[in-house]
CSV table of C-alpha atoms in Angstrom, one decimal:
chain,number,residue,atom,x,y,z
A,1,UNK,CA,-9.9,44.8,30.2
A,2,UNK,CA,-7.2,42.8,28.6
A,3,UNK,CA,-7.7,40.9,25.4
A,4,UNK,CA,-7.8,37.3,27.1
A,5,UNK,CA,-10.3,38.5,30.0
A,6,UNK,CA,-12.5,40.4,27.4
A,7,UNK,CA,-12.3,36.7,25.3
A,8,UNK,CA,-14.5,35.1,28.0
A,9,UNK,CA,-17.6,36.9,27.2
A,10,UNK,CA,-17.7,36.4,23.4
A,11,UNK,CA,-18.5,33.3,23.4
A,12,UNK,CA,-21.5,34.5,24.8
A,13,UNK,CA,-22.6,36.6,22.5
A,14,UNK,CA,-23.2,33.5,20.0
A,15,UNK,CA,-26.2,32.8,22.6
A,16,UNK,CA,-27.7,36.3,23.8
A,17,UNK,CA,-28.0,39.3,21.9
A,18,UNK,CA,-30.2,42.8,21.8
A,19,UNK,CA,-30.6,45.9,20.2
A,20,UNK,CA,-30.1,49.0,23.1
A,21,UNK,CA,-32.8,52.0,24.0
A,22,UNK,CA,-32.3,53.9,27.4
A,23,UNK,CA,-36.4,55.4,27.1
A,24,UNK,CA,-38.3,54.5,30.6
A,25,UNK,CA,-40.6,51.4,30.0
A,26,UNK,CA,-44.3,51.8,30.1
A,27,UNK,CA,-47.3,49.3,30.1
A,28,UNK,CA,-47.9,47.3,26.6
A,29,UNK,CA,-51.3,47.2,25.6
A,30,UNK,CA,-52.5,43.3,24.8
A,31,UNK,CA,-53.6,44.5,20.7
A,32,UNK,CA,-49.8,45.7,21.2
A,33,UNK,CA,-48.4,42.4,21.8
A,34,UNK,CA,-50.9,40.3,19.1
A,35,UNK,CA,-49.1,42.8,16.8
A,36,UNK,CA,-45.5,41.9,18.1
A,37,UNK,CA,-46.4,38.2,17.5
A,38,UNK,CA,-48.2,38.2,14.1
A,39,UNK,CA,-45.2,40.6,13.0
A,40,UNK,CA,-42.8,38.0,14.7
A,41,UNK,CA,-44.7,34.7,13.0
A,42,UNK,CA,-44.6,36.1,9.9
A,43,UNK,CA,-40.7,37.7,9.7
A,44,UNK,CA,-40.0,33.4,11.0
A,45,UNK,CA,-41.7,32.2,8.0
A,46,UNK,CA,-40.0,33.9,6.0
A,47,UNK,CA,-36.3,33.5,7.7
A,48,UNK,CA,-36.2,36.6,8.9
A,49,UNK,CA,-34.2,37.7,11.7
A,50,UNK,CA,-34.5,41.3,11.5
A,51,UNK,CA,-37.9,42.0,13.1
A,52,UNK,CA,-36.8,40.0,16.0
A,53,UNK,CA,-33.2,41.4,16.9
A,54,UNK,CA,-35.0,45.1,16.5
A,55,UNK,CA,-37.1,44.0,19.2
A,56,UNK,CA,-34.5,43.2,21.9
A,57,UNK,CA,-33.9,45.7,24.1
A,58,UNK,CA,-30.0,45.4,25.8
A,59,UNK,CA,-30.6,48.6,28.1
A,60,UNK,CA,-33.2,46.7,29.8
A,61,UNK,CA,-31.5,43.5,29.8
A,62,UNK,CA,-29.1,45.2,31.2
A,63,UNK,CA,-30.7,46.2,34.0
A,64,UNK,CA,-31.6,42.5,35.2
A,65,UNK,CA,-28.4,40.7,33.8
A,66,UNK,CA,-26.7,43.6,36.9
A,67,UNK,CA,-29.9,42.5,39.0
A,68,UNK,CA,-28.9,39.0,38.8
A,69,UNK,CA,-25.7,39.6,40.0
A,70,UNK,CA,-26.3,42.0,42.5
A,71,UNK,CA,-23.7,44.7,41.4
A,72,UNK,CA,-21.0,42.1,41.9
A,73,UNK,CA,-19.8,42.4,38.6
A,74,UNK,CA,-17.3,45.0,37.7
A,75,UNK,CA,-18.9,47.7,35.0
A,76,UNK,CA,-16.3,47.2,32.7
A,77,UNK,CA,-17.6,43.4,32.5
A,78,UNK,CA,-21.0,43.9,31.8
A,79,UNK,CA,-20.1,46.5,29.2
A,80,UNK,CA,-18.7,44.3,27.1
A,81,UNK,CA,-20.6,41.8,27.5
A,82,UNK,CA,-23.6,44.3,26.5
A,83,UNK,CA,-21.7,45.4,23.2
A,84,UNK,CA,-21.0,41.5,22.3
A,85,UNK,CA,-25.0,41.6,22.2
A,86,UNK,CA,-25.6,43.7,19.6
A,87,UNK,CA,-25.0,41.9,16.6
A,88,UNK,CA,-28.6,40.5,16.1
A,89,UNK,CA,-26.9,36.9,16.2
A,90,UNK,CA,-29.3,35.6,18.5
A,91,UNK,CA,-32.5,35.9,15.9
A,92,UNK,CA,-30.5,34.9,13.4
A,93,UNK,CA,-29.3,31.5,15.3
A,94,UNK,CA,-33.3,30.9,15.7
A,95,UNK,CA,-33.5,31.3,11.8
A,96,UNK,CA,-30.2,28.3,11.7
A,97,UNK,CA,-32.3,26.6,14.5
A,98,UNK,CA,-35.4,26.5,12.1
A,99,UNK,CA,-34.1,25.0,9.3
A,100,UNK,CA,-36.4,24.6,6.1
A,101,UNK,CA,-38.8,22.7,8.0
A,102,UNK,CA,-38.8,23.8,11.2
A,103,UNK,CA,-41.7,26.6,12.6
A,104,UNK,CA,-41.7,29.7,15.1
A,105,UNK,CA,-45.7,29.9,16.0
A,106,UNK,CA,-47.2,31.6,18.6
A,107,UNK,CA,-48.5,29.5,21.8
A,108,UNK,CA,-49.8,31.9,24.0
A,109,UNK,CA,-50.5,35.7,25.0
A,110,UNK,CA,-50.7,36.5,28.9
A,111,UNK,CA,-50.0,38.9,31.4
A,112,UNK,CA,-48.0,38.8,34.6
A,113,UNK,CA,-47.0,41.3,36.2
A,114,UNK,CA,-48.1,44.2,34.6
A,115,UNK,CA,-46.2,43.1,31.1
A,116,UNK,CA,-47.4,41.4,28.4
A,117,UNK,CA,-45.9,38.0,27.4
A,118,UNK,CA,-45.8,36.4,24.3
A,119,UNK,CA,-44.7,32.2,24.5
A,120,UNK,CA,-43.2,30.6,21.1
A,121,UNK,CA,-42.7,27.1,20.3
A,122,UNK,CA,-40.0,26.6,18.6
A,123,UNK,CA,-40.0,23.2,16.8
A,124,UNK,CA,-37.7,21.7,14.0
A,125,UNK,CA,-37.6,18.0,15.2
A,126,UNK,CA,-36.3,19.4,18.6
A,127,UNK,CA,-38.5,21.2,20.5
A,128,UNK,CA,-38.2,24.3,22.6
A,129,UNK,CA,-40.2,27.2,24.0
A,130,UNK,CA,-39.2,31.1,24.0
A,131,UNK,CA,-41.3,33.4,26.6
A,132,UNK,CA,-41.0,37.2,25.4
A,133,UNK,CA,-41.3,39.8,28.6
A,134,UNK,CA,-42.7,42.3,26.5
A,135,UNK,CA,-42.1,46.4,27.7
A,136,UNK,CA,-42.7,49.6,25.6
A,137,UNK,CA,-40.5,52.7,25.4
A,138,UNK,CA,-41.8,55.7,24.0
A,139,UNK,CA,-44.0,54.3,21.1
A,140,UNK,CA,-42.0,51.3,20.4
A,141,UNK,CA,-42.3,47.7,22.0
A,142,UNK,CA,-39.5,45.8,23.0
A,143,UNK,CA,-38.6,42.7,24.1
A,144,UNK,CA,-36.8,43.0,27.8
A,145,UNK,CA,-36.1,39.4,28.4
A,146,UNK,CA,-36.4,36.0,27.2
A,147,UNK,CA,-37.3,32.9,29.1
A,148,UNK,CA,-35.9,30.1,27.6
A,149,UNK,CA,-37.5,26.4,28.3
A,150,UNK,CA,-34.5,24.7,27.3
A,151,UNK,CA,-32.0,26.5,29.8
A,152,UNK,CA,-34.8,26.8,32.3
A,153,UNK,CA,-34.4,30.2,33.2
A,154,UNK,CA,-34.6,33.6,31.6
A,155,UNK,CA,-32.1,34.9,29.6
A,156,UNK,CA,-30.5,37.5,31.4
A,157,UNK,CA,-30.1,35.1,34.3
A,158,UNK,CA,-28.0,33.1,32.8
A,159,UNK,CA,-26.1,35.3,31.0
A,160,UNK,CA,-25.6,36.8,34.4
A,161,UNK,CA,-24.3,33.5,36.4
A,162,UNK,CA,-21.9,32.8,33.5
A,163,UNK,CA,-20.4,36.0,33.9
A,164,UNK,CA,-20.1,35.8,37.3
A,165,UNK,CA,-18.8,32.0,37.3
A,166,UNK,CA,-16.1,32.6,34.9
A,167,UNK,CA,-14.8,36.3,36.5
A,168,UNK,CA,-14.8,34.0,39.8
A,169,UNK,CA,-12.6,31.6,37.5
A,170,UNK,CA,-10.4,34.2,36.3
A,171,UNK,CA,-7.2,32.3,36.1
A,172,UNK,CA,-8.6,29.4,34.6
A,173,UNK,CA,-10.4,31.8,32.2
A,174,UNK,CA,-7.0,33.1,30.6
A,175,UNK,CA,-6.9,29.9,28.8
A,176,UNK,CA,-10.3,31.2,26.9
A,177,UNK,CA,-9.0,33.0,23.8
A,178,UNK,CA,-10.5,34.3,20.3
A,179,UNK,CA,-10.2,30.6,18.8
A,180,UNK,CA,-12.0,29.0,21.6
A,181,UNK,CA,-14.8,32.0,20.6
A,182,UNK,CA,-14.7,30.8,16.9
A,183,UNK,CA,-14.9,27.0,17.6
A,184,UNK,CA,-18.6,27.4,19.7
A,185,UNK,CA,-19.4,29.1,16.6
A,186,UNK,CA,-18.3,26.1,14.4
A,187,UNK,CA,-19.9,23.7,16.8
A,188,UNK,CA,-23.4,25.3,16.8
A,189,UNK,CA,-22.5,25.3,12.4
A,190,UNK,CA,-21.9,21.9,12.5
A,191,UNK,CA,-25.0,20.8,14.4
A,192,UNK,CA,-27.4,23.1,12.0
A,193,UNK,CA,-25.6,21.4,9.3
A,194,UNK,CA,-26.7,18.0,11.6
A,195,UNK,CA,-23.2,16.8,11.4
A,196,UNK,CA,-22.8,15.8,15.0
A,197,UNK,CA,-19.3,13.7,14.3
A,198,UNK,CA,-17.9,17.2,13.2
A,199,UNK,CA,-19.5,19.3,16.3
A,200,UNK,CA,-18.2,16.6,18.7
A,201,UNK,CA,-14.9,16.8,17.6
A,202,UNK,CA,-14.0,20.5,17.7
A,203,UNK,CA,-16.3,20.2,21.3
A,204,UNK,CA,-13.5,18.4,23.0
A,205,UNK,CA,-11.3,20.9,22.4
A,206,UNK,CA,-12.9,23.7,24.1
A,207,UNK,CA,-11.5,24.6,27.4
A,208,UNK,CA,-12.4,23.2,30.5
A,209,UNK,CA,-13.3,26.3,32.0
A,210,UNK,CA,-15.7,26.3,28.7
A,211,UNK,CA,-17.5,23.2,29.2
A,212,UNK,CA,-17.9,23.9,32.5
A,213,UNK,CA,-20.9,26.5,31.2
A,214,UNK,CA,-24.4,25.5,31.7
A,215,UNK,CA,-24.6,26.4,28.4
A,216,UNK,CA,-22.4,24.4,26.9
A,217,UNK,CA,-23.3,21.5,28.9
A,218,UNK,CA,-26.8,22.1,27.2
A,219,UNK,CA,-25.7,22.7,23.2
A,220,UNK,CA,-23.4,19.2,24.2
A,221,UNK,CA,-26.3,17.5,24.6
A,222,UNK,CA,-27.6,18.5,21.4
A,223,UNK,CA,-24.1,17.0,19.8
A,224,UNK,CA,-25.1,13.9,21.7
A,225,UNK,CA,-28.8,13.7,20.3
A,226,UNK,CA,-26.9,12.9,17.1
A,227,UNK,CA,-24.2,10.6,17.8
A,228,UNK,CA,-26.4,7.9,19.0
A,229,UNK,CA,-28.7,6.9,22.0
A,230,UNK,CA,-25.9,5.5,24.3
A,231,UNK,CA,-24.3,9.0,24.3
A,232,UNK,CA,-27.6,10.8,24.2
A,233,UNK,CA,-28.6,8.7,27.4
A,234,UNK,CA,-26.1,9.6,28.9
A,235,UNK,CA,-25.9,13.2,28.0
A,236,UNK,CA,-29.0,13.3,30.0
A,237,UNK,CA,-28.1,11.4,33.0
A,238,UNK,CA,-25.8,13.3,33.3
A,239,UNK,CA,-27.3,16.7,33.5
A,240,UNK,CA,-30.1,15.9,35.2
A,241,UNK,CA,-27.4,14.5,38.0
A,242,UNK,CA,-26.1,18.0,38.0
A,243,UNK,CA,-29.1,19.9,37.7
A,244,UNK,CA,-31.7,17.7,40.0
A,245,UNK,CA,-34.0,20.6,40.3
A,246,UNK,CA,-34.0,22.3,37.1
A,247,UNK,CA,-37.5,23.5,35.7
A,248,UNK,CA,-36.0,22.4,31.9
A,249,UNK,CA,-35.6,18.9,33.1
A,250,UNK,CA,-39.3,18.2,31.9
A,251,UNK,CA,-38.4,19.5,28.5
A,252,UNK,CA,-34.7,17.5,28.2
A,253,UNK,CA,-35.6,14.3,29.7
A,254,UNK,CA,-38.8,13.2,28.0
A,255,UNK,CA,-36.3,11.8,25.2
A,256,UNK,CA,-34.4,10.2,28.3
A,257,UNK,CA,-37.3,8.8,29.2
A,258,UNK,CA,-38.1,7.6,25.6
A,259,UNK,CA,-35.1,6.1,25.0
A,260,UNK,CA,-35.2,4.0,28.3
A,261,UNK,CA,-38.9,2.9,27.4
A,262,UNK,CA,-40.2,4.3,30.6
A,263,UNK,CA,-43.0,5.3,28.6
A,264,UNK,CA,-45.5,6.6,31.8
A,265,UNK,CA,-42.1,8.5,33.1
A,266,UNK,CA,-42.5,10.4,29.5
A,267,UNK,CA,-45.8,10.9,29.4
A,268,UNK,CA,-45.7,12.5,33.2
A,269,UNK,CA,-42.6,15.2,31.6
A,270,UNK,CA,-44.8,15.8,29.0
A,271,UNK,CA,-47.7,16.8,30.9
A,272,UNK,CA,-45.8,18.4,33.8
A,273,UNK,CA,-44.3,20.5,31.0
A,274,UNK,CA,-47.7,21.3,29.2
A,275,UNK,CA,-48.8,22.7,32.4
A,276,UNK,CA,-45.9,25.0,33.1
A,277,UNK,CA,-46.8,26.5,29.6
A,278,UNK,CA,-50.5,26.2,30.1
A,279,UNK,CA,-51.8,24.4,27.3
A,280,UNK,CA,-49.7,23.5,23.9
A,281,UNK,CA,-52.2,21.3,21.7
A,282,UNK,CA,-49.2,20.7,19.7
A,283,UNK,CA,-47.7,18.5,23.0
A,284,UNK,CA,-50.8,15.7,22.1
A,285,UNK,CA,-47.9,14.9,19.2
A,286,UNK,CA,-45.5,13.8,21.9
A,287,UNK,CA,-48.3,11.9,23.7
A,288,UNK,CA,-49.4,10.4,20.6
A,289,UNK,CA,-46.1,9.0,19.9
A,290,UNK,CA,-45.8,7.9,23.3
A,291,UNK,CA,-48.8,5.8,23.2
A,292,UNK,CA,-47.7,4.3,20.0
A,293,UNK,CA,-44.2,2.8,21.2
A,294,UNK,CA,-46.0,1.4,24.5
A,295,UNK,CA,-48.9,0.3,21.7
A,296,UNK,CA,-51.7,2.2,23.2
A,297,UNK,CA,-54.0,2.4,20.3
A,298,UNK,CA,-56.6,3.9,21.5
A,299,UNK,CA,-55.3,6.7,23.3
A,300,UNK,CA,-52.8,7.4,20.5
A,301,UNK,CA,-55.8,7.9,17.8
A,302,UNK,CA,-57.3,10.6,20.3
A,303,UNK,CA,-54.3,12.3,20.7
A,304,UNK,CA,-53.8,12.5,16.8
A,305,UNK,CA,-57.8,13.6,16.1
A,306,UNK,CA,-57.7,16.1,18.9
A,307,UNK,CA,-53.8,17.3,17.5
A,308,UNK,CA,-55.4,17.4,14.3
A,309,UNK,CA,-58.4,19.4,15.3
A,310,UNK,CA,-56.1,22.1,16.5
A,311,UNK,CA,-53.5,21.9,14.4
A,312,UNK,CA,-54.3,21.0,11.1
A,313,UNK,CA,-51.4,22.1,9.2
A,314,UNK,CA,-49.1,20.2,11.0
A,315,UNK,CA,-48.0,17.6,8.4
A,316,UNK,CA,-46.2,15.1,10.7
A,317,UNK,CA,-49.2,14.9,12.6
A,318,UNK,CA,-51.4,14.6,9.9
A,319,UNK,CA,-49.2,11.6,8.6
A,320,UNK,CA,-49.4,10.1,12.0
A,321,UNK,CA,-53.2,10.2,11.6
A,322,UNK,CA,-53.1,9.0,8.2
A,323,UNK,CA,-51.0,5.9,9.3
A,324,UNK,CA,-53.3,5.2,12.4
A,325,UNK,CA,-56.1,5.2,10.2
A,326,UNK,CA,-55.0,3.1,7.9
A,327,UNK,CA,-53.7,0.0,10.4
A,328,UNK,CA,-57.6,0.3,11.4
A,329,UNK,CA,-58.6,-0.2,8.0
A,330,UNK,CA,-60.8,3.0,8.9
A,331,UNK,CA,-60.5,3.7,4.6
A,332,UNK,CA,-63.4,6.2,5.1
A,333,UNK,CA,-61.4,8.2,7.6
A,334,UNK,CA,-57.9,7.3,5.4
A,335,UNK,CA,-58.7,8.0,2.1
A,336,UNK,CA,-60.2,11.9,2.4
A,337,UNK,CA,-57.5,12.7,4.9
A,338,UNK,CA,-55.0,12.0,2.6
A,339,UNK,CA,-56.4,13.4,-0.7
A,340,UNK,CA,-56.6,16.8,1.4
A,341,UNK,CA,-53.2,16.4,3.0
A,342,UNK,CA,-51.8,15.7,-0.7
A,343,UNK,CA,-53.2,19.3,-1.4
A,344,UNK,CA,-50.5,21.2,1.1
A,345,UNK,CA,-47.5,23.0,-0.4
A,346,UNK,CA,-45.1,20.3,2.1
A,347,UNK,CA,-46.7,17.3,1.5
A,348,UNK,CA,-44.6,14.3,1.8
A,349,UNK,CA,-44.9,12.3,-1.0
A,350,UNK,CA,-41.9,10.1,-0.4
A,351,UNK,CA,-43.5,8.7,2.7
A,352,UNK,CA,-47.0,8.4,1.0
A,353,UNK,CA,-45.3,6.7,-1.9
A,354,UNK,CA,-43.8,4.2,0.9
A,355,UNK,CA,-47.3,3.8,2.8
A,356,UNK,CA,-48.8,2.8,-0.7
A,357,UNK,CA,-46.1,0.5,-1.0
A,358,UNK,CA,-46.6,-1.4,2.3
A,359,UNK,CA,-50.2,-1.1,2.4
A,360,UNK,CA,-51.7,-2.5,-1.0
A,361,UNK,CA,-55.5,-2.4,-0.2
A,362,UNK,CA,-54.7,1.4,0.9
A,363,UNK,CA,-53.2,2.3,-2.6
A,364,UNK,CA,-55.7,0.4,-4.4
A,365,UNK,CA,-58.4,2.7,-2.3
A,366,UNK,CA,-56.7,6.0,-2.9
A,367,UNK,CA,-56.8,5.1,-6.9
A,368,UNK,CA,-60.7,3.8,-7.3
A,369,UNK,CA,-61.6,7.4,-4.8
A,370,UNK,CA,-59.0,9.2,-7.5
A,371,UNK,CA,-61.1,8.0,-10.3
A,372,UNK,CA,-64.5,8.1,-9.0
């Protein structure tokens, strides 16, 4: 493989990457897979990528990226793009992804297919969702695939067509060299580091055969998130012209749908994709918000009491309850919430400083419950 053909696939390895064992798979049990998660939740909250890249197994992510392709693929191809995966990069981009703020919490357990699945929400103002495929070799559990909600397929699938798209491109793909590797890098920095101007910049001079990538086309639209909703907008037009049919269209255009005020059109992604992951509580946030730029009162309180019944440590809910209690005037509902919220280690005081501020009858009852 020459140096520019080799080029093309490490790029890649800045999205998907596993840690290898050739042992045959057997069944997971389901106390198994609660152990994978809890060990998973807690190595998150702590930043820590370790636990998860351990987990990934490239031998059997091998096996379905060649599936995919149907042999098609030269060996030579699929071995390198198998030792670009074992860096551990992947866990550590969810740790970049996460942020300070941002949390990696369990959704679901279930079983299809004779494996055990575990579905993450992953949620740092953006939101995505990560399905494990769970197998077990020897006396270790591994993680044989990943289906990501964002991309809309699992991971070895699409590791698999952009293989195969850009060996069918093989001319075009000479122009790909280490630089071109280095600068997705940057952009993926840059947009962590939420400066969007930056990421935009060194994104237009990727080559074409670059943003030609699914893949590229998606972590573009996450540049466009951030350099305003005209760009956003039309971000997602765009992809959802190329992809009509895509399952992660729920997922990418609710904030399409947001931005054009086609509020119901929202709503209907929102549920459409709460019943492909069969049930996230934590989507009655979205629909709460929702309500509350079409001014649905009503519905938007019993979205935030039932978000807040599930999820009670969720802070930006809890504000959004706080708020809705207090345009009610509902002080006996206000004023407790908010001296329990005020307890938790990430309370925002800066915004309950500013709800004081434009709420003067609110402040004065937080201060006579304070002294009672």
């Amino acid at each position: 493989m020459t140096r520019n053909t080799a080029a093309q696939y490490i790029f890649l390895s800045f999205l998907f990457f596993a840690i290898a064992c050739s042992e045959p798979e057997k069944p997971v049990t389901k106390k198994e897979a609660a152990e994978v998660a809890a060990s998973l939740v807690n190595a998150f909250a702590h930043r820590d990528a370790s636990r998860f890249n351990e987990l990934l197994d490239v031998d059997a992510f091998k096996k379905r990226v060649v599936n995919h392709t149907g042999d098609k693929l030269a060996s030579s191809i699929v071995a390198g793009a198998m030792k670009s995966m074992k860096s551990g990069e992947f866990g550590l981009q969810i740790v970049r992804a996460l942020g300070n703020k941002g949390t990696y919490e369990l959704v679901k357990q279930y079983e299809k297919d004779d494996h055990q699945h575990l579905v993450f929400r992953l949620y740092d103002e953006q939101l995505n969702y990560h399905d494990l495929e769970l197998i077990k070799k020897g006396n270790q559990v591994k993680i044989a695939d990943i289906f990501v909600y964002v991309t809309g397929e699992n991971l070895s699938n699409t590791l698999a067509e952009s293989l195969r798209s850009m060996t069918e491109q093989e001319e075009a793909v000479k122009e790909v060299g280490k630089k071109d590797v280095r600068k997705v890098q940057l952009i993926k920095k840059y947009i962590n580091l939420n400066d969007y101007e930056k990421a935009s910049q060194v994104f237009e001079t990727l080559p074409a055969v670059m943003k030609e990538q699914k893949l590229i086309k998606i972590i573009y639209i996450q540049i466009a998130s951030g350099l305003g909703n005209d760009k956003y907008l039309a971000a997602l037009n765009k992809f959802q012209q190329e992809y009509p049919d895509a399952p992660n269209m729920y997922l990418l255009m609710v904030d399409a749908y947001f931005l054009k005020k086609d509020f119901p059109a929202a709503m209907r992604c929102i549920n459409h994709l709460d019943s492909l992951i069969n049930k996230d509580p934590f989507l009655d946030y979205y629909r709460a918000l929702i309500c509350k730029e079409s001014n649905d009162d009503v519905n938007k309180l019993v979205y935030l009491k039932r978000l807040h019944q599930n999820m009670p440590d969720f802070g930006s809910g809890t504000l959004e309850l706080i708020n809705a209690y207090v345009d009610d005037k509902q002080w006996d509902q206000a004023v407790p919430l908010t001296q329990q919220y005020r307890k938790s280690k990430n309370a925002d005081t800066t915004t309950l400083k500013m709800l004081y501020l434009l709420n003067p009858d609110f402040k004065k009852k937080m201060k006579a419950a304070d002294d009672h």
